[in-house]
Amino acid sequence: MDKINALLDEIYEGDLPAIARERLLSHIRAARDSVKMPRKAHWDEKDVVLITYADQFREPEQPTLASFTRFYQQHLQSAFNLVHLLPFFPYSSDDGFSVIDYHKVNPICGDWQQIAALHSQTRLMFDFVCNHISAHSAWFRHYLAQDPGWDDFFISMPPATDLSAVTRPRTSPLLTPFTLADGSTRYIWTTFSADQIDLNFASPDVLIRMIGVLLDYLKKGADYVRLDAVGYMWKTPGTRCIHLHKTHLLVKLFRAVADVVAPGTVIITETNVPHQDNISYFGRGDDEAQMVYQFSLPPLVLQAIHAGSARALRQWAASLTPGSGSTTFFNFLASHDGIGLNPARGILSEPEIVALVRELALEGALVSYKNNPDGTTSPYEINVTYLDALNHQTDDDETRLRRFLLAHAILLAFPGVPAIYIQSILGSRNDNEGVRAAGHNRAINREKYSLREMEQWISGGDWLRQQVFERLSALIQLRTRQPAFHPDNAMTLLESDNAVLLFRRHAPDEEGLLCLFNLSSREITATLPQARHYQDIVSGQKVDGSAPVTLAAWQFMWLRG
């Protein structure tokens, strides 16, 4: 408890009331004594995460979690040993990220028994939506009613306050007017939308309640805890209000609490920002997040395949600092959100980013924008399924499949723990009808399905879906059998033609794997670093390293030898 106490002193500058401290510590001690479920002590090459909504599949008169659990057991369990359930709580907007009650399961999905039933089959990752809560929540209703004890739960500002320095991820107003019980109007801090009310962590009461949420998730068995939009947690007007020192202290506190209550729990920070800011949440390597989302990977892989060049991807990958053994990257290509562009800034030039955005927009992708301090707007993310992002509308399905598998072969070979979004393994295309129905761009990659129809499609009723599902599943299972792909093992980038990405993944007790990826639409030859005999573990093909190896368009090889 010493670390927790020290962090509380630093966050509240020695001014935390003793009664609040003891109340918090007693909750932590009680949770520590009640948690009996052990966590996996570390990560390894067998760890591959499936990202999904809890209501992804539907059947008549069935809780959606029960339907998902059956689909997982029958079709996904052999590839994924950990499931990230996106927020499964009652919500009012943003497909779950405007939480009404942190402690309940959305009745459409089921209840905590359904969560436990899925957890009996796999490890689980919960979302801790720690920056904001729904405007329809009981907490905010107490605030608007001016009930005693709730007045400092949220942040109000005079509308004339100069907040021009605040980093904005949206074009919506930062302050939203609300009417209180006495008829007065307050302008409340709403980073993401008028329905997502930012919490005031400067209040010890807010901290105690939010630590209570974290403790509840640990008691319910969460193996990984994702801190959503965590960079914005602490607000100080006159600053950027992102990545502030006290935000990092709060992450350290969450980590310290998890270490005491449920050792082995992995804390993951979700910060869709440039790379250096992102990796700052590793702290010193043993005191903050164990994993950070590798947000630069999705746009860089996408740009590399569109450009047919590994130049930017290779240079960035060569700059990555290997994990310390206590930290690693959470790698992904697609998620419930769009493909973030901020993490590519400083790696790709602005003209390269604009060109990529323009090309994808012409092919049916949607683009979301953010406000800049100077009053201008910039592209913030591309909204599109990753399958459609990689391809042109005129491409045939065989081409789509080849590019898609190439991108995921890169993902699966990179150092870190890979995560696959459910829409990706299902071979989903852009859901334009869903965008029109929902009224927001991100719905393009959030389609929900009849369980019966999906099972028919992946069993042969839809050629592209079936091929994506079967071949990506097989590639994932192959990956989990390679010790060289342990997240902690080093990667060495090797010189090659710009159209080829070439690197070695090392393993302590073996030669490791030589990984080659032809990013171009043409056949190309590559010279291997050593004249030895190899075998491609993907195709089974034998390769003579004394001569240049020929790669077909968008072909990849994982070579052992």
PDB file of N, CA, C and O in Angstrom, residues 152-198:
ATOM      1  N   ASP A 152     -18.994  18.688  -7.237  1.00  0.00           N
ATOM      2  CA  ASP A 152     -17.667  18.756  -7.870  1.00  0.00           C
ATOM      3  C   ASP A 152     -17.342  17.494  -8.684  1.00  0.00           C
ATOM      4  O   ASP A 152     -16.189  17.241  -9.005  1.00  0.00           O
ATOM      5  N   PHE A 153     -18.375  16.728  -9.059  1.00  0.00           N
ATOM      6  CA  PHE A 153     -18.126  15.513  -9.831  1.00  0.00           C
ATOM      7  C   PHE A 153     -17.756  15.812 -11.286  1.00  0.00           C
ATOM      8  O   PHE A 153     -17.127  14.980 -11.956  1.00  0.00           O
ATOM      9  N   PHE A 154     -18.162  16.980 -11.752  1.00  0.00           N
ATOM     10  CA  PHE A 154     -17.918  17.347 -13.144  1.00  0.00           C
ATOM     11  C   PHE A 154     -17.303  18.738 -13.190  1.00  0.00           C
ATOM     12  O   PHE A 154     -17.221  19.423 -12.170  1.00  0.00           O
ATOM     13  N   ILE A 155     -16.865  19.162 -14.356  1.00  0.00           N
ATOM     14  CA  ILE A 155     -16.074  20.386 -14.478  1.00  0.00           C
ATOM     15  C   ILE A 155     -16.900  21.439 -15.216  1.00  0.00           C
ATOM     16  O   ILE A 155     -17.261  21.250 -16.384  1.00  0.00           O
ATOM     17  N   SER A 156     -17.190  22.540 -14.524  1.00  0.00           N
ATOM     18  CA  SER A 156     -17.894  23.648 -15.170  1.00  0.00           C
ATOM     19  C   SER A 156     -16.939  24.825 -15.316  1.00  0.00           C
ATOM     20  O   SER A 156     -16.051  25.038 -14.484  1.00  0.00           O
ATOM     21  N   MET A 157     -17.123  25.557 -16.389  1.00  0.00           N
ATOM     22  CA  MET A 157     -16.264  26.699 -16.709  1.00  0.00           C
ATOM     23  C   MET A 157     -17.129  27.849 -17.226  1.00  0.00           C
ATOM     24  O   MET A 157     -18.094  27.613 -17.970  1.00  0.00           O
ATOM     25  N   PRO A 158     -16.781  29.091 -16.890  1.00  0.00           N
ATOM     26  CA  PRO A 158     -17.445  30.211 -17.564  1.00  0.00           C
ATOM     27  C   PRO A 158     -17.195  30.112 -19.063  1.00  0.00           C
ATOM     28  O   PRO A 158     -16.077  29.782 -19.487  1.00  0.00           O
ATOM     29  N   PRO A 159     -18.217  30.362 -19.882  1.00  0.00           N
ATOM     30  CA  PRO A 159     -18.039  30.171 -21.333  1.00  0.00           C
ATOM     31  C   PRO A 159     -16.968  31.059 -21.946  1.00  0.00           C
ATOM     32  O   PRO A 159     -16.468  30.744 -23.028  1.00  0.00           O
ATOM     33  N   ALA A 160     -16.597  32.153 -21.253  1.00  0.00           N
ATOM     34  CA  ALA A 160     -15.566  33.047 -21.792  1.00  0.00           C
ATOM     35  C   ALA A 160     -14.148  32.582 -21.470  1.00  0.00           C
ATOM     36  O   ALA A 160     -13.176  33.213 -21.900  1.00  0.00           O
ATOM     37  N   THR A 161     -14.000  31.491 -20.709  1.00  0.00           N
ATOM     38  CA  THR A 161     -12.667  30.991 -20.351  1.00  0.00           C
ATOM     39  C   THR A 161     -11.858  30.683 -21.609  1.00  0.00           C
ATOM     40  O   THR A 161     -12.387  30.073 -22.554  1.00  0.00           O
ATOM     41  N   ASP A 162     -10.615  31.105 -21.616  1.00  0.00           N
ATOM     42  CA  ASP A 162      -9.750  30.831 -22.769  1.00  0.00           C
ATOM     43  C   ASP A 162      -9.274  29.379 -22.691  1.00  0.00           C
ATOM     44  O   ASP A 162      -8.412  29.032 -21.894  1.00  0.00           O
ATOM     45  N   LEU A 163      -9.846  28.549 -23.530  1.00  0.00           N
ATOM     46  CA  LEU A 163      -9.478  27.129 -23.590  1.00  0.00           C
ATOM     47  C   LEU A 163      -8.892  26.786 -24.953  1.00  0.00           C
ATOM     48  O   LEU A 163      -8.930  25.631 -25.390  1.00  0.00           O
ATOM     49  N   SER A 164      -8.334  27.788 -25.611  1.00  0.00           N
ATOM     50  CA  SER A 164      -7.830  27.596 -26.972  1.00  0.00           C
ATOM     51  C   SER A 164      -6.641  26.648 -27.022  1.00  0.00           C
ATOM     52  O   SER A 164      -6.353  26.068 -28.082  1.00  0.00           O
ATOM     53  N   ALA A 165      -5.925  26.466 -25.914  1.00  0.00           N
ATOM     54  CA  ALA A 165      -4.755  25.584 -25.910  1.00  0.00           C
ATOM     55  C   ALA A 165      -5.131  24.115 -25.784  1.00  0.00           C
ATOM     56  O   ALA A 165      -4.292  23.235 -25.998  1.00  0.00           O
ATOM     57  N   VAL A 166      -6.392  23.828 -25.448  1.00  0.00           N
ATOM     58  CA  VAL A 166      -6.820  22.449 -25.185  1.00  0.00           C
ATOM     59  C   VAL A 166      -6.775  21.633 -26.472  1.00  0.00           C
ATOM     60  O   VAL A 166      -7.303  22.042 -27.513  1.00  0.00           O
ATOM     61  N   THR A 167      -6.153  20.471 -26.394  1.00  0.00           N
ATOM     62  CA  THR A 167      -6.120  19.548 -27.536  1.00  0.00           C
ATOM     63  C   THR A 167      -7.505  18.969 -27.762  1.00  0.00           C
ATOM     64  O   THR A 167      -8.129  18.444 -26.841  1.00  0.00           O
ATOM     65  N   ARG A 168      -7.988  19.071 -28.999  1.00  0.00           N
ATOM     66  CA  ARG A 168      -9.334  18.593 -29.327  1.00  0.00           C
ATOM     67  C   ARG A 168      -9.284  17.404 -30.274  1.00  0.00           C
ATOM     68  O   ARG A 168      -8.693  17.485 -31.342  1.00  0.00           O
ATOM     69  N   PRO A 169      -9.949  16.319 -29.903  1.00  0.00           N
ATOM     70  CA  PRO A 169     -10.071  15.179 -30.817  1.00  0.00           C
ATOM     71  C   PRO A 169     -11.348  15.247 -31.656  1.00  0.00           C
ATOM     72  O   PRO A 169     -11.612  14.332 -32.423  1.00  0.00           O
ATOM     73  N   ARG A 170     -12.151  16.268 -31.464  1.00  0.00           N
ATOM     74  CA  ARG A 170     -13.437  16.379 -32.162  1.00  0.00           C
ATOM     75  C   ARG A 170     -13.634  17.830 -32.624  1.00  0.00           C
ATOM     76  O   ARG A 170     -12.927  18.740 -32.197  1.00  0.00           O
ATOM     77  N   THR A 171     -14.670  18.024 -33.450  1.00  0.00           N
ATOM     78  CA  THR A 171     -15.045  19.380 -33.854  1.00  0.00           C
ATOM     79  C   THR A 171     -16.230  19.898 -33.033  1.00  0.00           C
ATOM     80  O   THR A 171     -16.649  21.043 -33.211  1.00  0.00           O
ATOM     81  N   SER A 172     -16.781  19.079 -32.126  1.00  0.00           N
ATOM     82  CA  SER A 172     -17.904  19.501 -31.282  1.00  0.00           C
ATOM     83  C   SER A 172     -17.412  20.473 -30.218  1.00  0.00           C
ATOM     84  O   SER A 172     -16.221  20.507 -29.887  1.00  0.00           O
ATOM     85  N   PRO A 173     -18.315  21.282 -29.622  1.00  0.00           N
ATOM     86  CA  PRO A 173     -17.901  22.250 -28.595  1.00  0.00           C
ATOM     87  C   PRO A 173     -17.282  21.552 -27.382  1.00  0.00           C
ATOM     88  O   PRO A 173     -17.733  20.474 -26.983  1.00  0.00           O
ATOM     89  N   LEU A 174     -16.281  22.188 -26.795  1.00  0.00           N
ATOM     90  CA  LEU A 174     -15.646  21.635 -25.594  1.00  0.00           C
ATOM     91  C   LEU A 174     -16.549  21.806 -24.377  1.00  0.00           C
ATOM     92  O   LEU A 174     -16.605  20.950 -23.496  1.00  0.00           O
ATOM     93  N   LEU A 175     -17.257  22.929 -24.295  1.00  0.00           N
ATOM     94  CA  LEU A 175     -18.170  23.200 -23.188  1.00  0.00           C
ATOM     95  C   LEU A 175     -19.609  23.109 -23.678  1.00  0.00           C
ATOM     96  O   LEU A 175     -19.963  23.666 -24.721  1.00  0.00           O
ATOM     97  N   THR A 176     -20.446  22.396 -22.915  1.00  0.00           N
ATOM     98  CA  THR A 176     -21.849  22.208 -23.281  1.00  0.00           C
ATOM     99  C   THR A 176     -22.732  22.781 -22.176  1.00  0.00           C
ATOM    100  O   THR A 176     -22.522  22.471 -21.004  1.00  0.00           O
ATOM    101  N   PRO A 177     -23.715  23.637 -22.519  1.00  0.00           N
ATOM    102  CA  PRO A 177     -24.582  24.212 -21.475  1.00  0.00           C
ATOM    103  C   PRO A 177     -25.619  23.204 -20.978  1.00  0.00           C
ATOM    104  O   PRO A 177     -26.232  22.475 -21.762  1.00  0.00           O
ATOM    105  N   PHE A 178     -25.798  23.168 -19.653  1.00  0.00           N
ATOM    106  CA  PHE A 178     -26.827  22.355 -19.017  1.00  0.00           C
ATOM    107  C   PHE A 178     -27.545  23.216 -17.978  1.00  0.00           C
ATOM    108  O   PHE A 178     -26.924  24.074 -17.334  1.00  0.00           O
ATOM    109  N   THR A 179     -28.832  22.962 -17.794  1.00  0.00           N
ATOM    110  CA  THR A 179     -29.635  23.704 -16.822  1.00  0.00           C
ATOM    111  C   THR A 179     -29.748  22.906 -15.537  1.00  0.00           C
ATOM    112  O   THR A 179     -30.113  21.711 -15.553  1.00  0.00           O
ATOM    113  N   LEU A 180     -29.445  23.552 -14.419  1.00  0.00           N
ATOM    114  CA  LEU A 180     -29.507  22.902 -13.110  1.00  0.00           C
ATOM    115  C   LEU A 180     -30.887  23.077 -12.497  1.00  0.00           C
ATOM    116  O   LEU A 180     -31.738  23.804 -13.035  1.00  0.00           O
ATOM    117  N   ALA A 181     -31.102  22.423 -11.358  1.00  0.00           N
ATOM    118  CA  ALA A 181     -32.425  22.423 -10.712  1.00  0.00           C
ATOM    119  C   ALA A 181     -32.888  23.820 -10.341  1.00  0.00           C
ATOM    120  O   ALA A 181     -34.093  24.111 -10.365  1.00  0.00           O
ATOM    121  N   ASP A 182     -31.966  24.703  -9.993  1.00  0.00           N
ATOM    122  CA  ASP A 182     -32.349  26.064  -9.600  1.00  0.00           C
ATOM    123  C   ASP A 182     -32.550  26.986 -10.793  1.00  0.00           C
ATOM    124  O   ASP A 182     -32.757  28.191 -10.632  1.00  0.00           O
ATOM    125  N   GLY A 183     -32.476  26.448 -12.007  1.00  0.00           N
ATOM    126  CA  GLY A 183     -32.691  27.236 -13.209  1.00  0.00           C
ATOM    127  C   GLY A 183     -31.443  27.873 -13.784  1.00  0.00           C
ATOM    128  O   GLY A 183     -31.488  28.461 -14.873  1.00  0.00           O
ATOM    129  N   SER A 184     -30.328  27.757 -13.099  1.00  0.00           N
ATOM    130  CA  SER A 184     -29.073  28.348 -13.588  1.00  0.00           C
ATOM    131  C   SER A 184     -28.469  27.457 -14.681  1.00  0.00           C
ATOM    132  O   SER A 184     -28.799  26.274 -14.786  1.00  0.00           O
ATOM    133  N   THR A 185     -27.608  28.060 -15.463  1.00  0.00           N
ATOM    134  CA  THR A 185     -26.934  27.335 -16.540  1.00  0.00           C
ATOM    135  C   THR A 185     -25.457  27.189 -16.209  1.00  0.00           C
ATOM    136  O   THR A 185     -24.809  28.152 -15.778  1.00  0.00           O
ATOM    137  N   ARG A 186     -24.965  25.976 -16.398  1.00  0.00           N
ATOM    138  CA  ARG A 186     -23.519  25.750 -16.265  1.00  0.00           C
ATOM    139  C   ARG A 186     -22.993  25.172 -17.577  1.00  0.00           C
ATOM    140  O   ARG A 186     -23.683  24.389 -18.240  1.00  0.00           O
ATOM    141  N   TYR A 187     -21.762  25.560 -17.890  1.00  0.00           N
ATOM    142  CA  TYR A 187     -21.102  25.068 -19.097  1.00  0.00           C
ATOM    143  C   TYR A 187     -20.131  23.975 -18.681  1.00  0.00           C
ATOM    144  O   TYR A 187     -19.152  24.234 -17.978  1.00  0.00           O
ATOM    145  N   ILE A 188     -20.441  22.745 -19.091  1.00  0.00           N
ATOM    146  CA  ILE A 188     -19.762  21.552 -18.591  1.00  0.00           C
ATOM    147  C   ILE A 188     -18.771  21.045 -19.629  1.00  0.00           C
ATOM    148  O   ILE A 188     -19.055  21.020 -20.831  1.00  0.00           O
ATOM    149  N   TRP A 189     -17.629  20.580 -19.136  1.00  0.00           N
ATOM    150  CA  TRP A 189     -16.549  20.067 -19.989  1.00  0.00           C
ATOM    151  C   TRP A 189     -16.977  18.755 -20.633  1.00  0.00           C
ATOM    152  O   TRP A 189     -17.283  17.770 -19.951  1.00  0.00           O
ATOM    153  N   THR A 190     -16.997  18.741 -21.968  1.00  0.00           N
ATOM    154  CA  THR A 190     -17.396  17.543 -22.735  1.00  0.00           C
ATOM    155  C   THR A 190     -16.397  17.354 -23.873  1.00  0.00           C
ATOM    156  O   THR A 190     -16.605  17.859 -24.977  1.00  0.00           O
ATOM    157  N   THR A 191     -15.332  16.618 -23.617  1.00  0.00           N
ATOM    158  CA  THR A 191     -14.263  16.454 -24.606  1.00  0.00           C
ATOM    159  C   THR A 191     -14.773  15.822 -25.894  1.00  0.00           C
ATOM    160  O   THR A 191     -14.393  16.239 -26.987  1.00  0.00           O
ATOM    161  N   PHE A 192     -15.640  14.812 -25.773  1.00  0.00           N
ATOM    162  CA  PHE A 192     -15.993  14.005 -26.943  1.00  0.00           C
ATOM    163  C   PHE A 192     -17.372  14.301 -27.515  1.00  0.00           C
ATOM    164  O   PHE A 192     -17.549  14.246 -28.727  1.00  0.00           O
ATOM    165  N   SER A 193     -18.352  14.566 -26.671  1.00  0.00           N
ATOM    166  CA  SER A 193     -19.687  14.903 -27.170  1.00  0.00           C
ATOM    167  C   SER A 193     -20.506  15.437 -26.015  1.00  0.00           C
ATOM    168  O   SER A 193     -20.138  15.287 -24.841  1.00  0.00           O
ATOM    169  N   ALA A 194     -21.661  16.029 -26.348  1.00  0.00           N
ATOM    170  CA  ALA A 194     -22.540  16.569 -25.314  1.00  0.00           C
ATOM    171  C   ALA A 194     -23.143  15.477 -24.449  1.00  0.00           C
ATOM    172  O   ALA A 194     -23.682  15.761 -23.373  1.00  0.00           O
ATOM    173  N   ASP A 195     -23.057  14.234 -24.885  1.00  0.00           N
ATOM    174  CA  ASP A 195     -23.598  13.111 -24.113  1.00  0.00           C
ATOM    175  C   ASP A 195     -22.519  12.400 -23.296  1.00  0.00           C
ATOM    176  O   ASP A 195     -22.806  11.448 -22.583  1.00  0.00           O
ATOM    177  N   GLN A 196     -21.275  12.864 -23.396  1.00  0.00           N
ATOM    178  CA  GLN A 196     -20.155  12.236 -22.688  1.00  0.00           C
ATOM    179  C   GLN A 196     -19.517  13.290 -21.786  1.00  0.00           C
ATOM    180  O   GLN A 196     -18.741  14.139 -22.225  1.00  0.00           O
ATOM    181  N   ILE A 197     -19.871  13.223 -20.498  1.00  0.00           N
ATOM    182  CA  ILE A 197     -19.515  14.263 -19.539  1.00  0.00           C
ATOM    183  C   ILE A 197     -18.212  13.887 -18.846  1.00  0.00           C
ATOM    184  O   ILE A 197     -18.119  12.849 -18.187  1.00  0.00           O
ATOM    185  N   ASP A 198     -17.197  14.748 -18.981  1.00  0.00           N
ATOM    186  CA  ASP A 198     -15.897  14.454 -18.375  1.00  0.00           C
ATOM    187  C   ASP A 198     -15.984  14.465 -16.852  1.00  0.00           C
ATOM    188  O   ASP A 198     -16.630  15.333 -16.258  1.00  0.00           O
TER     189      ASP A 198
END
